[in-house]
Amino acid sequence: MKMRFSTIRGRFSALLLALGLLLGSGHAARAQQGAAVQGLGPGIHPVLVVAGRTGSTVRMELYLNRVDVPALIGSYQGEIGYDTGALTLNRAELPRGITGAWNEVSPGRVRFAGITIQGVASGPVLVLDFTARGPVAAEGFTLRMKEVAAAGDYANLAPRLVAREHPILSNTPAS
């Protein structure tokens, strides 16, 4: 019997809810801070933030900034591309409170997916650690979001995504 993705996602969400209730969900009360980018119009804007740089190691966080979008992000999946001539991926991770996975499918291409019953208000949805061989620029990245759904009812938020050739890059750490 073939199951539809939406059926699997619904069952997975129910499982996460049950686990969260069992374990106490202490991380839900933790305040999340978002990337501060001014002048964005309505929609969901992918923003890469250079969260830290130590020597040649660069820590980057991917945010899905919501402007005039009241629904919290409940699930998402996408692919980020980066310039392998300038960057080498050391590791990636999903932030605490988000269940999912990432995979470097080929050099310079990372696919990722995450789900959370609490919803993401303004925190990062993916954290990447790179070794950089020079400056980090927005032109060195591509981002394709394949799915973005609201927390709770999993309404499709993909039409609210603001498409750009390259994600917005902020050198100001999230505050």
Coordinates of C-alpha atoms in Angstrom, one line a residue:
M1 CA 0.0 0.0 0.0
K2 CA 1.4 3.4 -1.0
M3 CA 1.1 6.2 1.5
R4 CA 0.8 9.8 0.5
F5 CA 3.4 12.2 2.0
S6 CA 0.7 14.3 3.7
T7 CA -0.6 11.1 5.5
I8 CA 3.0 10.3 6.6
R9 CA 3.5 13.9 7.8
G10 CA 0.3 13.9 9.7
R11 CA 1.2 10.6 11.5
F12 CA 4.7 11.9 12.2
S13 CA 3.2 15.1 13.7
A14 CA 1.0 13.1 16.0
L15 CA 4.0 11.1 17.1
L16 CA 6.0 14.3 17.8
L17 CA 3.1 15.7 19.8
A18 CA 2.9 12.6 21.9
L19 CA 6.6 12.6 22.5
G20 CA 6.6 16.3 23.4
L21 CA 3.8 15.8 25.9
L22 CA 5.6 12.8 27.4
L23 CA 9.0 14.5 27.6
G24 CA 7.8 17.9 28.8
S25 CA 8.8 20.1 25.8
G26 CA 11.0 22.4 28.0
H27 CA 12.5 23.9 24.9
A28 CA 9.2 25.4 23.8
A29 CA 9.4 28.1 26.5
R30 CA 12.9 29.1 25.2
A31 CA 12.7 32.5 23.5
Q32 CA 14.0 32.5 19.9
Q33 CA 15.7 35.4 18.2
G34 CA 15.5 36.1 14.5
A35 CA 17.7 37.6 11.9
A36 CA 17.1 41.4 11.8
V37 CA 16.8 42.5 8.2
Q38 CA 15.1 45.8 7.5
G39 CA 12.9 46.8 4.6
L40 CA 11.5 43.4 3.6
G41 CA 8.0 43.3 2.0
P42 CA 5.3 40.9 3.0
G43 CA 6.1 37.2 2.7
I44 CA 8.6 34.6 3.9
H45 CA 12.2 35.6 3.2
P46 CA 15.1 33.1 3.4
V47 CA 18.0 34.8 5.1
L48 CA 21.5 33.4 5.7
V49 CA 23.2 35.0 8.7
V50 CA 26.9 34.8 9.3
A51 CA 26.5 33.9 13.0
G52 CA 30.2 33.6 13.7
R53 CA 33.6 33.5 12.1
T54 CA 36.8 32.2 13.8
G55 CA 39.8 32.2 11.5
S56 CA 38.6 30.3 8.4
T57 CA 35.6 28.6 10.1
V58 CA 32.3 30.3 9.4
R59 CA 29.0 29.4 11.2
M60 CA 25.9 30.3 9.1
E61 CA 22.3 30.1 10.1
L62 CA 19.3 29.9 7.7
Y63 CA 16.2 31.8 8.8
L64 CA 12.8 31.9 7.2
N65 CA 11.8 35.5 8.1
R66 CA 8.1 36.0 8.2
V67 CA 6.8 39.5 7.3
D68 CA 3.1 39.9 7.7
V69 CA 2.7 36.1 7.8
P70 CA 1.1 35.3 11.2
A71 CA 1.4 31.5 10.9
L72 CA 4.5 29.9 12.5
I73 CA 6.6 27.6 10.3
G74 CA 5.7 23.9 11.2
S75 CA 7.6 22.0 8.5
Y76 CA 9.9 22.8 5.7
Q77 CA 12.2 21.2 3.1
G78 CA 14.7 22.7 0.7
E79 CA 18.1 22.6 -0.8
I80 CA 21.0 25.0 -0.3
G81 CA 23.8 25.3 -2.8
Y82 CA 27.2 26.8 -2.1
D83 CA 30.4 27.6 -4.0
T84 CA 32.8 24.7 -3.4
G85 CA 35.7 26.9 -4.6
A86 CA 35.1 29.2 -1.7
L87 CA 33.6 26.9 1.0
T88 CA 33.9 23.4 2.4
L89 CA 31.0 22.1 4.5
N90 CA 32.3 20.7 7.8
R91 CA 28.9 19.9 9.3
A92 CA 25.3 20.9 9.5
E93 CA 22.6 20.5 12.1
L94 CA 18.9 21.3 12.8
P95 CA 18.3 23.5 15.8
R96 CA 17.0 22.1 19.1
G97 CA 13.3 21.5 19.0
I98 CA 13.3 20.6 15.3
T99 CA 13.2 17.0 14.1
G100 CA 14.5 16.3 10.6
A101 CA 17.6 15.6 8.6
W102 CA 20.1 17.1 6.2
N103 CA 22.3 15.4 3.6
E104 CA 25.1 16.7 1.4
V105 CA 23.8 15.0 -1.8
S106 CA 26.9 16.2 -3.7
P107 CA 29.7 18.7 -3.1
G108 CA 28.0 22.1 -2.9
R109 CA 24.4 20.8 -2.5
V110 CA 22.7 20.2 0.9
R111 CA 19.2 19.0 1.2
F112 CA 17.3 19.5 4.4
A113 CA 13.9 19.0 6.0
G114 CA 12.5 19.8 9.4
I115 CA 9.3 19.6 11.4
T116 CA 8.3 21.0 14.8
I117 CA 4.9 20.9 16.6
Q118 CA 5.7 24.2 18.4
G119 CA 6.4 26.1 15.1
V120 CA 9.3 28.3 14.3
A121 CA 8.6 31.9 15.1
S122 CA 12.0 33.5 14.3
G123 CA 14.8 31.1 15.1
P124 CA 17.1 29.4 12.6
V125 CA 15.9 26.3 10.7
L126 CA 19.3 25.1 9.7
V127 CA 22.9 25.7 10.9
L128 CA 25.9 25.1 8.7
D129 CA 29.6 25.2 9.6
F130 CA 32.0 25.9 6.7
T131 CA 35.7 26.3 6.2
A132 CA 36.0 29.5 4.0
R133 CA 38.9 30.3 1.7
G134 CA 37.9 33.9 1.3
P135 CA 35.0 36.3 1.8
V136 CA 31.5 34.9 2.1
A137 CA 29.0 36.5 -0.3
A138 CA 25.3 36.0 -1.2
E139 CA 26.3 35.2 -4.8
G140 CA 28.0 32.1 -3.5
F141 CA 24.7 30.5 -2.4
T142 CA 21.5 29.4 -3.9
L143 CA 18.4 28.3 -2.1
R144 CA 15.3 26.4 -3.2
M145 CA 12.6 25.8 -0.7
K146 CA 10.4 22.9 -1.8
E147 CA 7.9 23.0 1.0
V148 CA 6.9 25.4 3.8
A149 CA 3.9 24.6 5.9
A150 CA 2.2 26.2 8.9
A151 CA 2.4 24.8 12.4
G152 CA -0.8 23.2 13.6
D153 CA -2.8 22.8 10.4
Y154 CA 0.1 22.4 8.0
A155 CA -1.4 24.9 5.6
N156 CA 0.8 25.4 2.5
L157 CA 2.9 28.6 3.0
A158 CA 5.0 28.0 -0.1
P159 CA 3.1 30.6 -2.1
R160 CA 4.2 33.2 0.5
L161 CA 7.9 32.5 -0.2
V162 CA 9.8 35.4 -1.8
A163 CA 11.9 34.0 -4.5
R164 CA 15.4 35.5 -5.2
E165 CA 18.3 34.3 -7.3
H166 CA 20.4 34.2 -4.1
P167 CA 19.2 34.2 -0.5
I168 CA 19.6 37.4 1.5
L169 CA 23.0 37.4 3.4
S170 CA 23.3 39.2 6.6
N171 CA 26.7 39.7 8.3
T172 CA 25.0 40.8 11.4
P173 CA 24.5 38.0 13.9
A174 CA 20.9 37.3 15.0
S175 CA 19.9 39.4 18.0

